[in-house]
């Protein structure tokens, strides 16, 4: 029996959670709320360096993700290790997420908005869609998985979902105080934001989070589409 968590962040690749929610995670963890990450793919295609081998990149990215999670106070990181660019909306993947939801019983789940239109990484779209389906109805309903019931994994009802990357966000969080921590967490992902791969990281992030806070009475925001269940 694992200790239930307040927040489960389900991220397609190592680094997406930092871009999406790393300014909000420190507030939860400082309030004593347990946060865990589920990283769906190993990110082994996320490079433009022809000399970088995919299995080596996957190892590097796990280390980077663990460093970022540690800095943010995340309790645990679960790596599902699906190959990058391979996610599909399958019964197997859905069940994998349902199992974790029933094991960890999060109140809040944070993931990628599957309904961002046109150019959106397929793994992001699939992760968001499969997670939403896993939350409702599959994790919640008693008869969805008789075999999980037999394992003692009872139905679980998530209370709130926050989707990052939402075209029309309806929920903003104040990340002004945690902005430096977010930047530091992102810098842990050296294979993604190091060198010239993401010039002016801090400046560009500040601009983006300032724009997201334009209707708020604070300086910097993360923005989500929030669903209450
Ligand atoms: Zn991604």
Coordinates of C-alpha atoms and ligand atoms in Angstrom, one line a residue:
X1 CA 0.0 0.0 0.0
X2 CA 1.6 3.3 -1.1
X3 CA 1.0 6.6 0.7
X4 CA -1.6 8.6 -1.4
X5 CA -0.4 11.8 -3.1
X6 CA -2.0 15.1 -3.5
X7 CA -0.7 15.8 -7.0
X8 CA 0.3 13.4 -9.8
X9 CA 2.0 15.1 -12.8
X10 CA 1.7 12.9 -15.9
X11 CA 4.3 14.1 -18.4
X12 CA 5.0 12.9 -22.0
X13 CA 8.7 13.5 -22.0
X14 CA 11.3 14.5 -19.4
X15 CA 11.3 18.3 -19.3
X16 CA 7.6 18.9 -20.3
X17 CA 6.5 19.0 -16.6
X18 CA 9.1 21.7 -15.9
X19 CA 7.9 23.8 -18.8
X20 CA 4.3 23.2 -17.8
X21 CA 4.0 23.3 -14.0
X22 CA 7.4 23.7 -12.4
X23 CA 6.4 27.1 -11.1
X24 CA 3.4 25.7 -9.3
X25 CA 4.9 22.5 -7.9
X26 CA 7.1 24.3 -5.3
X27 CA 4.0 25.9 -3.8
X28 CA 2.4 22.5 -3.3
X29 CA 5.5 20.9 -1.9
X30 CA 6.1 23.9 0.5
X31 CA 2.6 23.4 1.8
X32 CA 3.5 19.8 2.6
X33 CA 1.5 18.3 -0.3
X34 CA 3.0 15.2 -1.9
X35 CA 3.7 15.5 -5.6
X36 CA 4.8 12.7 -7.9
X37 CA 5.8 12.6 -11.5
X38 CA 4.9 9.9 -14.1
X39 CA 7.2 10.2 -17.1
X40 CA 5.6 8.4 -20.0
X41 CA 8.4 8.2 -22.6
X42 CA 12.2 8.0 -22.3
X43 CA 12.7 11.1 -24.6
X44 CA 15.3 9.1 -26.6
X45 CA 14.6 11.1 -29.8
X46 CA 14.9 14.6 -28.3
X47 CA 18.2 15.6 -29.9
X48 CA 19.6 17.2 -33.1
X49 CA 23.0 15.7 -32.4
X50 CA 23.7 12.9 -34.9
X51 CA 26.4 11.5 -32.6
X52 CA 24.0 11.1 -29.6
X53 CA 22.8 7.5 -29.3
X54 CA 19.1 7.1 -28.3
X55 CA 19.8 4.8 -25.3
X56 CA 22.5 7.1 -24.0
X57 CA 20.1 10.1 -24.4
X58 CA 17.4 8.2 -22.5
X59 CA 19.8 7.6 -19.6
X60 CA 20.9 11.2 -19.5
X61 CA 17.3 12.4 -19.6
X62 CA 16.3 10.3 -16.6
X63 CA 19.1 11.8 -14.6
X64 CA 18.1 15.3 -15.7
X65 CA 14.5 14.6 -14.7
X66 CA 15.5 13.2 -11.3
X67 CA 17.6 16.3 -10.7
X68 CA 14.8 18.7 -11.6
X69 CA 12.3 16.7 -9.6
X70 CA 14.6 16.8 -6.5
X71 CA 15.0 20.5 -6.8
X72 CA 11.2 21.0 -6.9
X73 CA 10.6 18.7 -3.9
X74 CA 8.8 16.0 -5.9
X75 CA 8.5 12.8 -3.8
X76 CA 8.9 10.2 -6.5
X77 CA 9.5 9.9 -10.2
X78 CA 8.0 6.9 -12.0
X79 CA 9.5 6.2 -15.5
X80 CA 7.2 4.3 -17.8
X81 CA 10.0 4.2 -20.4
X82 CA 8.0 4.0 -23.6
X83 CA 10.1 5.0 -26.6
X84 CA 9.9 8.6 -27.6
X85 CA 7.3 9.4 -30.4
X86 CA 5.7 6.0 -29.8
X87 CA 2.7 6.7 -27.6
X88 CA -0.6 5.4 -28.8
X89 CA -4.1 5.5 -27.3
X90 CA -4.1 1.8 -26.5
X91 CA -5.9 -0.2 -23.8
X92 CA -2.5 -1.2 -22.4
X93 CA -1.3 2.4 -21.9
X94 CA -4.7 3.5 -20.5
X95 CA -4.6 0.6 -18.0
X96 CA -1.0 1.6 -17.0
X97 CA -2.3 5.0 -16.0
X98 CA -5.4 3.7 -14.3
X99 CA -3.2 1.4 -12.2
X100 CA -1.1 4.3 -11.1
X101 CA -4.2 6.5 -10.3
X102 CA -5.6 3.8 -8.2
X103 CA -2.3 3.1 -6.4
X104 CA -1.5 6.7 -5.6
X105 CA -5.0 8.2 -5.4
X106 CA -4.1 11.8 -6.4
X107 CA -6.6 14.6 -5.7
X108 CA -5.2 16.6 -8.6
X109 CA -3.7 15.4 -11.9
X110 CA -1.6 17.7 -14.1
X111 CA -0.9 16.8 -17.7
X112 CA -0.7 18.1 -21.3
X113 CA -3.9 19.5 -22.9
X114 CA -4.7 17.0 -25.7
X115 CA -6.9 19.6 -27.5
X116 CA -4.2 22.1 -28.5
X117 CA -4.8 22.4 -32.2
X118 CA -2.5 21.7 -35.2
X119 CA 1.1 21.6 -34.3
X120 CA 1.3 19.7 -31.0
X121 CA 3.7 16.8 -30.3
X122 CA 1.8 13.5 -30.8
X123 CA 3.1 12.2 -27.5
X124 CA 1.6 15.3 -25.8
X125 CA -1.8 14.8 -27.4
X126 CA -1.9 11.1 -26.6
X127 CA -0.7 11.5 -23.0
X128 CA -3.4 14.1 -22.3
X129 CA -6.1 12.1 -24.0
X130 CA -5.3 8.8 -22.4
X131 CA -4.9 10.4 -18.9
X132 CA -8.3 12.1 -19.2
X133 CA -9.9 8.8 -20.2
X134 CA -8.1 6.9 -17.4
X135 CA -9.4 9.4 -14.9
X136 CA -12.9 9.3 -16.2
X137 CA -14.5 6.8 -16.3
X138 CA -11.9 4.0 -16.0
X139 CA -10.2 4.7 -12.7
X140 CA -13.5 5.7 -11.1
X141 CA -15.7 2.9 -12.1
X142 CA -16.0 -0.3 -10.0
X143 CA -16.3 -2.8 -12.9
X144 CA -13.8 -1.3 -15.3
X145 CA -10.9 -3.7 -14.4
X146 CA -11.9 -6.7 -12.4
X147 CA -8.3 -7.9 -12.3
X148 CA -7.2 -4.6 -10.7
X149 CA -9.9 -5.0 -8.1
X150 CA -8.6 -8.4 -7.4
X151 CA -5.2 -6.9 -6.8
X152 CA -6.8 -4.6 -4.2
X153 CA -6.7 -1.5 -6.5
X154 CA -10.1 0.1 -5.7
X155 CA -11.8 2.7 -7.8
X156 CA -10.5 6.2 -7.3
X157 CA -12.1 9.6 -8.2
X158 CA -9.7 12.4 -9.1
X159 CA -11.1 15.8 -8.0
X160 CA -9.3 18.2 -10.3
X161 CA -7.3 18.1 -13.6
X162 CA -5.0 20.9 -14.7
X163 CA -4.0 20.9 -18.4
X164 CA -0.9 22.8 -19.5
X165 CA -0.5 24.1 -23.0
X166 CA -4.2 25.0 -23.1
X167 CA -5.2 27.3 -25.9
X168 CA -7.9 28.9 -23.6
X169 CA -6.8 28.6 -20.0
X170 CA -9.3 29.2 -17.3
X171 CA -7.0 28.9 -14.3
X172 CA -3.8 30.8 -13.4
X173 CA -1.3 30.3 -10.6
X174 CA 1.1 32.9 -9.3
X175 CA 4.6 31.7 -9.9
X176 CA 6.4 35.1 -9.3
X177 CA 8.1 33.8 -6.2
X178 CA 8.9 30.4 -7.7
X179 CA 10.1 31.6 -11.1
X180 CA 13.8 31.3 -10.2
X181 CA 13.2 27.7 -9.1
X182 CA 11.4 26.9 -12.3
X183 CA 14.3 28.2 -14.3
X184 CA 16.7 26.2 -12.2
X185 CA 14.6 23.1 -12.7
X186 CA 14.6 23.6 -16.5
X187 CA 18.3 24.1 -16.5
X188 CA 18.7 20.6 -15.1
X189 CA 17.6 19.4 -18.6
X190 CA 20.9 20.3 -20.1
X191 CA 20.4 18.0 -23.1
X192 CA 17.3 20.0 -24.0
X193 CA 18.1 23.6 -23.0
X194 CA 21.9 23.6 -22.8
X195 CA 24.3 25.2 -25.2
X196 CA 22.5 27.0 -28.0
X197 CA 19.4 24.8 -28.0
X198 CA 17.4 27.3 -26.0
X199 CA 19.0 30.7 -26.2
X200 CA 17.8 33.4 -23.7
X201 CA 15.9 30.7 -21.7
X202 CA 15.2 32.8 -18.7
X203 CA 14.3 35.9 -20.7
X204 CA 11.9 34.0 -22.9
X205 CA 10.3 32.3 -20.0
X206 CA 9.8 35.5 -18.2
X207 CA 8.1 37.0 -21.2
X208 CA 5.8 34.0 -21.6
X209 CA 4.8 33.9 -18.0
X210 CA 4.3 37.7 -17.9
X211 CA 1.9 37.4 -20.8
X212 CA 0.0 34.6 -19.1
X213 CA -0.4 36.9 -16.0
X214 CA -1.7 39.9 -18.0
X215 CA -5.1 39.8 -16.4
X216 CA -3.8 38.9 -12.9
X217 CA -2.6 41.2 -10.1
X218 CA 0.8 39.5 -10.0
X219 CA 3.7 39.4 -12.4
X220 CA 4.2 35.9 -13.5
X221 CA 1.7 33.1 -14.1
X222 CA 1.4 29.5 -15.2
X223 CA -1.9 28.9 -17.0
X224 CA -4.0 25.8 -17.2
X225 CA -7.4 24.5 -18.4
X226 CA -8.9 23.4 -15.1
X227 CA -11.5 20.6 -14.9
X228 CA -13.4 19.9 -11.7
X229 CA -14.8 16.5 -11.4
Ligands
LIG1 ZN1 7.4 16.8 -24.8

